[in-house]
Amino acid sequence: MTLSPSDKALVPFVSVDNMMKLVHHIGVEPMLRGLADYIEADFRRWELFDKTPRIASHSAEGVIELMPTSDGEVYGFKYVNGHPKNTREGLQTVTAFGLLANVGNGYPVLLSEMTVLTALRTAATSAMVAKYLAPRDADTMAMIGNGAQSEFQSLAMKAICGLKSVRLYDIDPAATEKAARNLTGMGLDVVACRSAEDSMEGAQIITTCTADKQYATILTDNMVGAGVHINAIGGDCPGKTELAPGVLHRSTIFVEYPEQTRIEGEIQQLAPDHPVTEMWQVINGTARGRTSPEEITLFDSVGFAIEDFSALRYVRDHIAGTDLYMDLDLLADPDDPRDLFGMLLRAGG
Amino acid sequence: MTLSPSDKALVPFVSVDNMMKLVHHIGVEPMLRGLADYIEADFRRWELFDKTPRIASHSAEGVIELMPTSDGEVYGFKYVNGHPKNTREGLQTVTAFGLLANVGNGYPVLLSEMTVLTALRTAATSAMVAKYLAPRDADTMAMIGNGAQSEFQSLAMKAICGLKSVRLYDIDPAATEKAARNLTGMGLDVVACRSAEDSMEGAQIITTCTADKQYATILTDNMVGAGVHINAIGGDCPGKTELAPGVLHRSTIFVEYPEQTRIEGEIQQLAPDHPVTEMWQVINGTARGRTSPEEITLFDSVGFAIEDFSALRYVRDHIAGTDLYMDLDLLADPDDPRDLFGMLLRAGG
């Protein structure tokens, strides 16, 4: 099929089908734990990375974003869209793919689907953070919003934080039913709840992950008691939040990259100088996490390029020696680099 | 190979091999003319596009860039690296790939190699611009710098501007020999020259396309006479220029996107308010091009995202009905968009 390009001209590609096979090859929970380890390791060396807010192209229907970063040796970026209306047309709200490249010569080294991988990395990040911030012995989670991310969140909390029980709630009972069905037999006690309040009964971890693009109030101030960890996933772009300002004012707030979170996260509702703690500093020991059992900790998560970078590194390392990728003839590779035209001529026979 | 994803989940991919087949299927010169038409059409509606300087990640060895743009209906971006040292290791200085997506739902609609395609679009852009700016009846070009771009430039000038003779010069005679060999039998009178001065004899178009990353002086002030069009390709990043400031001061300067050219082009040597004309305004008739036979016109070309967008549009339109692409399973596509996890479970059999 190809004119035998050299190894460097072929880029390993992981399709959706192969990504799903990789998940089953490794196991969902071991892969979530592995991803969390890679993400934690990259949070620990956070200062080393080139960081920039994502580059967004907005339209009336949604947004297309590029999220690049680099650790000086490897460059990565993710393409991701967000189109809330897509669901109505039977399409994914979010699709994504990503790439790793060698900083030294600029040659791509991995192209991968990232719709499935983003779901996994988002859940792994939430659980890795909850391991640091949730109350000791937290074993019950309220999962509010039972869309595409909910099962991943539940299993990551089980695999990484020892979660035993998940209490599901969604305004659409069919979503809750779907999540409960998917989580059957996975080793979690799964409870379908009739209201957000109901779902929070006995929960030390509260995960909000709803999809509507609006200033919503999934958690009102009086719903949230002391001694919980809130994992707020759904508020992730300008004009899209889930928590009442009162909840934010009672919480100690942890973020990924403040420059981005202040635009996209729950804290877009607060003053631009409202104090937040950068999660990487908690992980490397230079900032405090939870300081008392009564504290309300809030992870105001919007997703950051470094998490995608970690996830792509994990995939790159774990497809080695498998047949779960194909080589794409993505890069021109003439014998003489100056003779691109000669290569083209010879291809014509 | 895949679990029968829907049409929208499959993204047409044009490999290097298929791109070369597409070039031969259409013919090099017809394709250069076709690309020039698409680029010219997009220059004409320039104001409509989202424009942003490229997003660069610099390292000691080179740069990796993302170049996004959108016309409101279609979004496109190019990944491109620039690593001058690569040639020494037998690698391409520049490799690239690109993507088009539907703005309405964020789904990618084309993934393509762009190393070969960038060479073609760069040459098509140069020749499209020369059609507007070169002296009437220009038929001889000095081609200074005989690297990977030189044959494409020569053929585009033939196909689009009616060039009859190309005079090649490079500091490395082997490069000139390679270019001359590749251009044999293509309908151009090809002359290998021993100096830059020699190559410029009788030339109405002077193309400079050298690779060294430095403030070079390929054209000194006394080398350039009246009544020529200079097509300056090689000065395309900070610290990399080819023309003496004196040449710039005697020329009427035309650029793609001033915000980018002032950083990357020849005019980085000039005051930030030095007057330049935006080429799209010449094309849509709101600015003047050449005003006299004696004028020196200079196209200070650095390459802009819209040209890549045009080239990807051309490829998208011309692979339809051919077998010169393969469908990539790049996007997850569960039957129920909220049931990504269920799709993953079912993939496990």
XYZ file of C-alpha atoms in Angstrom:
698
model
C 0.000 0.000 0.000
C 2.887 2.383 0.719
C 6.215 2.937 -0.976
C 8.000 1.447 2.060
C 8.508 4.645 3.999
C 11.034 4.445 6.828
C 10.025 3.752 10.421
C 10.028 7.424 11.307
C 7.577 8.271 8.539
C 5.006 5.840 9.978
C 2.949 7.061 12.890
C 1.265 4.500 15.179
C -2.494 5.152 15.192
C -4.880 3.891 17.861
C -8.446 3.755 16.542
C -11.555 3.771 18.733
C -11.857 0.042 18.198
C -8.268 -0.558 19.257
C -8.590 1.803 22.240
C -11.540 -0.243 23.474
C -9.542 -3.436 22.931
C -6.655 -1.893 24.877
C -9.004 -1.113 27.776
C -10.195 -4.733 27.859
C -6.667 -6.045 27.345
C -5.491 -4.139 30.431
C -8.812 -4.149 32.341
C -10.894 -1.026 33.024
C -9.854 -0.599 36.660
C -6.147 -1.364 36.201
C -6.106 1.083 33.279
C -7.813 3.787 35.367
C -5.203 3.196 38.106
C -2.391 3.290 35.555
C -3.685 6.504 34.005
C -4.006 8.064 37.475
C -0.362 7.158 38.161
C 0.801 8.794 34.932
C -1.316 11.897 35.607
C -0.066 12.116 39.206
C 3.548 11.828 38.013
C 3.014 14.683 35.543
C 1.274 16.859 38.177
C 4.367 16.310 40.323
C 6.587 17.823 37.597
C 3.969 20.432 36.624
C 6.436 23.353 36.600
C 8.419 21.746 33.796
C 5.566 21.910 31.255
C 4.810 24.581 28.668
C 1.336 25.666 29.713
C -1.133 27.718 27.727
C -4.919 28.085 27.977
C -6.608 26.043 25.261
C -6.989 27.719 21.854
C -10.707 27.897 21.213
C -12.676 28.563 18.028
C -16.212 29.461 19.104
C -19.343 29.338 16.968
C -23.060 29.621 17.690
C -23.296 25.809 17.907
C -20.254 25.043 20.028
C -16.518 25.182 20.275
C -13.501 23.477 18.712
C -10.350 23.557 20.814
C -6.684 22.699 20.510
C -4.901 21.895 23.777
C -1.108 21.766 23.365
C 1.594 21.218 25.954
C 5.173 19.985 26.146
C 7.549 18.685 28.800
C 10.577 19.700 26.741
C 11.102 16.210 25.305
C 7.634 15.268 24.164
C 5.008 17.576 22.679
C 1.324 16.714 22.793
C -1.940 18.225 21.776
C -5.586 17.281 21.803
C -8.305 18.312 19.349
C -11.631 18.408 21.116
C -15.048 19.820 20.313
C -17.946 20.674 22.592
C -21.371 20.860 20.938
C -24.176 20.516 23.526
C -26.843 20.241 20.813
C -25.171 17.199 19.229
C -26.947 14.757 21.545
C -30.297 15.675 20.017
C -28.966 14.609 16.609
C -27.580 11.344 17.949
C -24.005 12.636 17.950
C -21.456 12.867 20.762
C -21.284 16.210 22.568
C -17.541 15.779 22.784
C -15.231 13.968 20.372
C -11.493 14.136 20.525
C -8.228 12.859 19.194
C -4.656 13.569 20.192
C -1.059 13.390 19.120
C 2.390 13.066 20.660
C 5.527 14.261 18.879
C 9.266 14.248 19.462
C 10.343 17.778 20.426
C 13.871 17.106 19.132
C 12.875 16.559 15.495
C 9.174 17.476 15.392
C 8.098 14.058 14.079
C 4.773 12.753 15.434
C 5.119 9.470 17.355
C 1.474 8.669 18.204
C -1.968 9.551 16.862
C -4.861 8.345 18.973
C -8.605 8.573 19.315
C -9.327 10.446 22.517
C -13.096 10.289 22.972
C -12.849 7.090 25.016
C -9.435 8.076 26.366
C -10.664 11.495 27.564
C -13.496 9.810 29.474
C -10.918 7.566 31.161
C -8.426 10.350 31.918
C -11.108 12.663 33.297
C -12.264 9.960 35.703
C -8.694 9.016 36.633
C -7.894 12.678 37.354
C -10.999 13.077 39.551
C -10.175 9.976 41.553
C -6.468 10.795 41.844
C -7.440 14.199 43.263
C -10.114 12.706 45.560
C -7.431 10.397 46.982
C -5.733 13.556 48.289
C -8.801 15.610 49.234
C -11.731 13.350 50.210
C -12.401 12.678 53.895
C -10.554 9.633 55.258
C -12.468 6.398 54.635
C -14.867 8.008 52.156
C -16.736 5.071 50.614
C -19.976 6.556 49.252
C -20.378 8.912 46.308
C -23.347 10.869 45.024
C -23.106 10.827 41.219
C -25.275 13.662 39.916
C -25.609 13.642 36.158
C -25.633 10.136 34.692
C -24.366 10.856 31.188
C -21.354 9.459 29.359
C -18.870 10.284 32.149
C -20.772 8.815 35.116
C -19.743 5.151 34.958
C -16.098 6.105 34.377
C -16.192 8.375 37.453
C -17.760 5.647 39.566
C -15.262 2.964 38.594
C -12.263 5.283 38.956
C -13.370 6.203 42.481
C -13.685 2.479 43.233
C -10.329 1.574 41.683
C -8.356 4.470 43.141
C -10.186 5.602 46.335
C -11.860 2.402 47.496
C -15.412 3.592 46.793
C -18.018 0.992 47.795
C -21.335 2.642 47.017
C -22.502 5.019 44.286
C -25.825 6.870 44.496
C -26.994 7.877 41.020
C -29.242 10.793 40.150
C -30.190 12.456 36.857
C -33.161 14.607 35.870
C -33.734 11.969 33.187
C -34.516 8.605 34.872
C -33.493 6.821 31.660
C -29.930 8.087 32.128
C -29.845 6.765 35.694
C -31.238 3.430 34.521
C -28.527 3.233 31.828
C -25.734 3.996 34.320
C -27.112 1.542 36.894
C -27.341 -1.171 34.241
C -23.784 -0.555 33.043
C -22.424 -0.646 36.604
C -24.166 -3.903 37.505
C -21.745 -6.612 38.550
C -18.792 -4.260 38.776
C -18.367 -4.633 42.534
C -20.108 -1.399 43.510
C -23.311 -1.042 45.502
C -25.419 0.981 43.042
C -28.433 2.971 44.248
C -30.756 4.836 41.856
C -32.065 7.977 43.557
C -35.101 10.176 42.927
C -33.540 13.523 43.728
C -30.157 15.162 44.093
C -30.798 15.486 47.856
C -31.556 11.783 48.071
C -28.352 10.897 46.210
C -26.252 12.859 48.693
C -27.481 10.897 51.735
C -24.415 9.449 53.481
C -22.094 10.490 50.626
C -18.657 11.860 51.482
C -17.894 12.489 47.808
C -20.274 14.458 45.587
C -19.590 14.389 41.861
C -21.516 16.750 39.616
C -21.351 16.075 35.909
C -24.283 17.562 34.046
C -24.306 18.763 30.464
C -26.566 21.795 29.994
C -24.706 24.898 28.925
C -26.083 27.428 31.394
C -25.510 28.830 34.842
C -27.236 25.886 36.548
C -27.540 25.212 40.267
C -27.170 21.482 40.685
C -26.016 22.002 44.273
C -27.727 24.744 46.288
C -26.075 26.057 49.412
C -28.343 24.258 51.870
C -27.797 20.856 50.217
C -24.110 20.664 51.090
C -23.140 19.715 54.657
C -19.718 19.747 56.293
C -17.011 17.166 55.696
C -17.544 16.366 52.047
C -15.427 16.476 48.915
C -17.102 17.961 45.858
C -15.786 16.818 42.499
C -17.280 19.362 40.072
C -16.797 18.203 36.481
C -19.633 19.732 34.468
C -18.837 23.440 34.851
C -16.141 23.633 32.216
C -16.706 26.551 29.889
C -17.749 30.195 30.079
C -21.451 30.383 30.999
C -21.625 26.750 32.198
C -21.558 26.169 35.970
C -23.244 23.772 38.402
C -22.759 25.084 41.932
C -24.436 27.906 43.866
C -21.963 30.664 44.797
C -22.733 29.964 48.473
C -21.236 26.469 48.111
C -18.094 27.948 46.601
C -17.725 30.443 49.460
C -17.888 27.654 52.070
C -15.368 25.446 50.216
C -11.620 25.271 49.988
C -11.130 25.335 46.223
C -8.548 23.304 44.307
C -7.901 23.768 40.593
C -5.707 22.498 37.769
C -4.483 25.672 36.025
C -5.943 28.879 37.530
C -5.587 30.937 34.324
C -7.937 28.508 32.592
C -10.218 27.647 35.528
C -11.046 31.275 36.249
C -12.473 31.507 32.713
C -14.096 28.092 32.466
C -14.681 26.660 35.937
C -17.144 27.178 38.779
C -14.952 30.030 40.008
C -15.923 32.151 36.991
C -18.740 33.113 39.414
C -16.229 34.495 41.972
C -13.915 37.494 42.138
C -10.820 37.048 39.957
C -8.606 37.047 43.056
C -10.623 34.537 45.079
C -8.037 32.224 46.679
C -7.555 28.819 45.064
C -4.954 26.099 45.568
C -3.196 24.562 42.581
C -3.580 20.807 42.809
C -0.029 20.057 41.637
C 1.267 21.814 44.749
C -0.801 19.571 47.007
C 0.618 16.552 45.199
C 4.240 17.630 45.434
C 3.779 18.690 49.057
C 4.191 22.455 48.701
C 0.531 23.273 49.515
C -1.928 21.770 51.973
C -4.895 19.657 50.917
C -7.727 18.899 53.344
C -6.934 20.309 56.810
C -9.864 18.990 58.869
C -12.622 16.363 58.676
C -15.275 19.113 58.637
C -13.819 21.045 55.732
C -15.615 21.132 52.377
C -13.036 20.554 49.649
C -13.965 21.363 46.055
C -12.081 20.211 42.977
C -13.180 22.688 40.313
C -12.105 20.551 37.368
C -12.176 21.791 33.783
C -9.618 19.400 32.280
C -6.122 20.464 31.318
C -3.733 19.646 28.485
C -1.237 17.923 30.809
C -3.839 15.253 31.697
C -4.220 14.455 27.999
C -0.469 14.406 27.627
C -0.218 11.884 30.491
C -2.966 9.747 28.950
C -1.254 9.720 25.549
C 2.059 8.777 27.216
C 0.263 5.890 28.909
C -1.182 4.691 25.600
C 2.155 5.028 23.823
C 3.839 2.906 26.515
C 1.092 0.279 26.599
C 0.544 -0.386 22.899
C 4.203 -1.373 22.551
C 4.354 -5.089 21.809
C 0.620 -5.341 21.050
C -1.199 -5.340 17.723
C -3.599 -2.660 18.977
C -2.456 0.018 16.557
C -1.789 0.459 12.878
C 1.009 2.367 11.195
C -0.192 5.428 9.312
C 1.735 6.769 6.353
C 1.313 10.344 7.639
C 4.779 11.813 6.973
C 6.641 12.230 3.730
C 10.064 10.680 3.933
C 12.224 11.102 0.820
C 15.623 9.375 0.851
C 17.166 12.800 0.347
C 15.214 15.320 2.461
C 15.753 17.975 -0.208
C 14.299 15.723 -2.869
C 10.608 15.790 -2.015
C 9.766 16.484 -5.664
C 11.872 13.529 -6.814
C 9.950 11.268 -4.422
C 6.711 12.588 -5.899
C 7.973 11.996 -9.453
C 9.052 8.431 -8.692
C 5.630 7.705 -7.118
C 4.149 8.404 -10.558
C 5.949 5.370 -11.885
C -11.671 -4.340 11.770
C -14.159 -1.943 13.377
C -17.461 -2.465 15.126
C -19.309 -0.870 12.186
C -19.211 2.729 13.350
C -21.563 5.096 11.532
C -20.449 7.232 8.589
C -19.849 10.263 10.799
C -17.464 8.348 13.056
C -15.186 7.536 10.121
C -12.782 10.223 8.997
C -11.330 10.075 5.474
C -7.531 9.960 5.715
C -5.172 10.841 2.859
C -1.757 9.246 3.370
C 1.457 10.451 1.769
C 1.183 7.623 -0.706
C -2.377 8.558 -1.622
C -1.526 12.260 -1.814
C 1.188 11.448 -4.356
C -1.282 9.284 -6.276
C -3.792 12.161 -6.196
C -1.160 14.508 -7.652
C -0.496 12.086 -10.503
C -4.213 11.358 -10.942
C -4.893 15.086 -11.450
C -1.485 16.024 -12.894
C 1.057 18.267 -11.146
C 0.343 21.424 -13.133
C -3.467 21.110 -13.165
C -3.345 20.483 -9.412
C -1.144 23.551 -8.847
C -3.616 25.600 -10.896
C -6.549 24.138 -8.984
C -4.925 24.859 -5.637
C -4.157 28.425 -6.747
C -7.840 28.878 -7.645
C -8.972 27.663 -4.211
C -6.388 29.872 -2.457
C -7.349 32.887 -4.560
C -11.046 32.309 -3.769
C -10.278 32.203 -0.033
C -8.076 35.340 -0.236
C -11.071 37.032 -1.842
C -13.233 36.271 1.218
C -10.347 36.835 3.663
C -12.356 39.047 6.042
C -14.718 36.184 6.783
C -12.051 33.975 8.388
C -11.089 33.621 12.038
C -7.434 34.607 11.939
C -4.834 34.078 14.630
C -1.028 33.970 14.505
C 0.185 30.367 14.620
C 0.586 28.812 18.083
C 4.233 27.911 18.399
C 6.064 25.658 20.846
C 9.748 26.522 20.585
C 12.690 24.387 21.669
C 16.436 24.587 21.171
C 16.144 22.271 18.148
C 13.175 23.815 16.380
C 9.520 24.639 16.579
C 6.197 22.793 16.496
C 3.243 24.877 15.409
C -0.532 24.623 15.180
C -2.191 26.834 12.564
C -5.985 26.972 12.991
C -8.568 28.957 11.059
C -12.272 28.825 10.245
C -14.636 30.335 7.690
C -17.613 29.846 10.002
C -18.720 26.615 8.324
C -15.506 24.651 8.132
C -12.674 24.632 10.664
C -9.154 23.635 9.718
C -5.780 23.386 11.297
C -2.299 22.286 10.336
C 0.358 20.703 12.535
C 3.783 21.631 11.239
C 7.304 21.448 12.593
C 10.433 23.290 11.572
C 13.739 21.683 12.557
C 16.637 23.004 10.431
C 19.040 20.387 11.836
C 16.858 17.486 10.674
C 18.403 17.436 7.216
C 21.735 16.406 8.700
C 20.044 13.329 10.197
C 18.312 12.441 6.931
C 14.956 13.774 8.142
C 12.657 16.405 6.658
C 13.099 19.945 8.002
C 9.338 20.364 7.775
C 6.651 17.721 8.127
C 2.988 18.465 8.405
C -0.505 17.098 8.530
C -3.864 18.816 8.652
C -7.513 18.404 9.449
C -10.858 19.844 8.408
C -13.898 19.716 10.679
C -17.561 20.676 10.524
C -18.051 23.823 12.637
C -21.718 22.922 13.222
C -21.050 19.690 15.105
C -17.285 19.653 15.635
C -16.800 16.329 13.828
C -13.608 16.043 11.736
C -14.279 15.451 8.029
C -10.749 15.051 6.646
C -7.313 14.124 7.966
C -4.480 14.518 5.492
C -0.740 14.393 5.188
C 0.461 17.911 4.464
C 4.186 17.607 3.804
C 3.623 17.133 0.080
C 0.474 19.273 0.161
C 2.263 22.193 1.877
C 4.939 22.147 -0.814
C 2.200 22.359 -3.438
C 0.177 25.068 -1.694
C 3.243 27.198 -1.014
C 4.171 27.120 -4.694
C 0.563 27.718 -5.766
C 0.338 30.732 -3.444
C 3.600 32.196 -4.762
C 2.488 31.835 -8.360
C -1.047 33.121 -7.696
C 0.496 36.241 -6.119
C 3.076 36.614 -8.912
C 0.190 36.582 -11.409
C -0.957 39.838 -9.778
C 2.428 41.443 -9.066
C 5.068 40.315 -11.569
C 5.872 42.547 -14.559
C 3.716 41.889 -17.598
C 5.105 39.070 -19.758
C 7.561 37.903 -17.096
C 8.874 34.584 -18.392
C 12.193 34.036 -16.605
C 12.727 33.268 -12.927
C 15.855 33.128 -10.785
C 15.347 30.276 -8.322
C 17.805 30.805 -5.473
C 17.876 27.917 -3.040
C 17.317 24.559 -4.734
C 15.941 22.553 -1.837
C 12.629 20.716 -1.489
C 10.485 23.711 -2.538
C 12.365 24.728 -5.686
C 10.825 22.401 -8.286
C 7.304 23.111 -6.977
C 7.924 26.855 -7.271
C 9.239 26.488 -10.797
C 6.323 24.391 -12.033
C 3.715 26.574 -10.340
C 5.172 29.669 -12.021
C 5.006 27.799 -15.334
C 1.455 26.531 -14.800
C 0.011 29.778 -13.451
C 2.193 32.645 -14.786
C 3.461 31.217 -18.053
C 7.108 30.949 -16.944
C 9.373 29.671 -19.722
C 12.835 29.647 -18.177
C 14.143 28.963 -14.676
C 17.705 29.829 -13.628
C 18.768 27.682 -10.678
C 21.346 28.572 -8.045
C 22.288 27.033 -4.694
C 25.461 27.257 -2.612
C 25.461 23.448 -2.883
C 25.861 22.451 -6.571
C 24.389 19.022 -5.751
C 21.090 20.697 -4.876
C 21.069 22.552 -8.188
C 21.884 19.343 -10.029
C 18.999 17.563 -8.264
C 16.534 20.332 -9.123
C 17.706 20.505 -12.738
C 17.381 16.732 -13.085
C 13.854 16.732 -11.608
C 12.748 19.560 -13.917
C 14.046 17.908 -17.070
C 11.351 17.280 -19.638
C 8.773 19.390 -17.828
C 8.576 22.044 -20.548
C 10.808 24.605 -18.857
C 14.152 25.860 -20.083
C 16.364 25.004 -17.096
C 19.714 26.754 -16.558
C 22.101 25.832 -13.739
C 23.957 28.947 -12.570
C 27.209 29.456 -10.686
C 26.190 32.433 -8.607
C 23.107 34.246 -7.383
C 24.052 37.193 -9.634
C 24.289 34.867 -12.629
C 20.885 33.339 -11.875
C 19.273 36.779 -11.884
C 20.367 37.637 -15.412
C 17.268 38.444 -17.442
C 14.939 37.295 -14.667
C 11.783 39.318 -13.984
C 10.868 37.064 -11.053
C 13.368 36.309 -8.286
C 12.425 33.561 -5.844
C 14.531 33.102 -2.713
C 14.014 29.901 -0.786
C 17.012 29.043 1.358
C 16.975 27.096 4.605
C 19.591 28.383 7.045
C 18.129 29.840 10.190
C 20.005 33.115 10.401
C 19.888 36.701 9.238
C 21.268 35.866 5.809
C 21.729 38.183 2.855
C 20.874 36.165 -0.210
C 20.036 39.352 -2.093
C 22.227 42.401 -1.461
C 21.002 45.824 -2.411
C 23.148 46.209 -5.529
C 22.026 42.856 -6.959
C 18.408 43.913 -7.449
C 17.537 46.108 -10.413
C 14.289 47.878 -11.260
C 11.188 46.154 -12.636
C 11.349 42.784 -10.888
C 9.068 40.810 -8.630
C 10.747 39.198 -5.605
C 9.062 36.140 -4.185
C 10.741 35.711 -0.770
C 9.852 32.356 0.745
C 12.736 31.413 3.033
C 12.477 34.198 5.613
C 9.689 32.695 7.654
C 10.526 32.762 11.348
C 12.093 35.101 13.886
C 15.828 35.373 13.203
C 15.574 33.929 9.660
C 15.684 36.404 6.764
C 17.163 36.462 3.262
C 17.086 40.039 1.964
C 19.268 43.064 2.724
C 17.278 45.893 4.344
C 18.183 48.086 1.379
C 16.208 45.797 -0.940
C 13.201 46.059 1.366
C 13.375 49.852 1.389
C 13.300 50.003 -2.419
C 10.394 47.547 -2.709
C 6.635 47.811 -2.445
C 5.917 45.081 0.095
C 2.954 42.704 -0.019
C 2.131 40.290 2.802
C -0.400 37.656 3.838
C -1.272 38.538 7.456
C 0.724 41.516 8.780
C 0.442 40.475 12.447
C 2.319 37.280 11.596
C 4.635 38.620 8.888
C 6.015 41.390 11.108
C 7.233 38.659 13.490
C 8.346 36.048 10.968
C 8.944 37.658 7.595
C 11.628 39.799 5.962
C 9.948 42.861 7.453
C 11.029 41.813 10.957
C 14.105 43.862 9.912
C 11.990 47.009 9.450
C 10.140 49.390 11.770
C 6.883 47.905 13.050
C 4.880 50.552 11.192
C 6.646 50.196 7.832
C 3.867 50.295 5.221
C 2.797 46.950 3.730
C -0.123 45.959 1.523
C -2.271 42.966 2.405
C -2.409 40.680 -0.604
C -6.102 39.814 -0.167
C -6.932 43.479 -0.771
C -5.061 43.460 -4.077
C -7.022 40.364 -5.087
C -10.431 41.730 -4.171
C -9.592 45.094 -5.786
C -9.472 47.295 -2.668
C -5.698 47.889 -2.840
C -3.314 48.437 -5.721
C -0.746 45.883 -6.826
C 2.097 46.828 -9.200
C 1.747 50.446 -10.345
C 4.598 50.738 -12.874
C 6.933 48.526 -14.916
C 9.946 49.882 -12.977
C 8.591 49.115 -9.514
C 10.165 46.390 -7.383
C 7.354 44.325 -5.867
C 8.135 41.996 -2.981
C 5.899 39.205 -1.719
C 7.179 38.645 1.827
C 5.620 35.206 2.211
C 5.629 33.274 5.477
C 2.666 30.970 4.849
C -0.700 31.431 6.491
C -3.375 29.111 7.865
C -5.919 30.110 5.224
C -3.674 28.709 2.458
C -3.655 25.337 4.238
C -7.385 25.562 4.669
C -7.802 26.150 0.920
C -5.498 23.219 0.148
C -7.415 20.882 2.462
C -10.702 22.011 0.883
C -9.233 21.189 -2.516
C -8.200 17.717 -1.366
C -11.578 17.063 0.285
C -13.366 17.971 -2.959
C -11.022 15.975 -5.185
C -10.822 12.669 -3.308
C -14.595 12.299 -3.572
C -15.319 9.368 -5.866
C -11.721 8.096 -5.817
C -10.139 5.340 -3.746
C -7.306 7.664 -2.735
C -8.212 7.710 0.963
C -9.037 5.300 3.725
C -11.653 5.655 6.438
C -10.150 6.023 9.895
C -12.056 4.919 12.963
C -11.056 8.108 14.793
C -14.301 9.057 16.555
C -16.292 7.110 19.126
C -19.899 6.770 18.055
C -22.153 4.974 20.546
C -25.764 4.365 19.466
C -26.844 6.410 22.486
C -24.412 9.336 22.867
C -24.746 9.116 26.656
C -23.797 5.456 26.600
C -20.091 5.613 25.845
C -19.397 3.186 28.680
C -21.969 0.718 27.358
C -20.249 0.816 23.973
C -16.954 0.066 25.714
C -18.513 -2.806 27.668
C -20.021 -4.356 24.546
C -16.662 -4.118 22.754
C -15.331 -6.479 25.423
C -17.722 -9.074 24.119
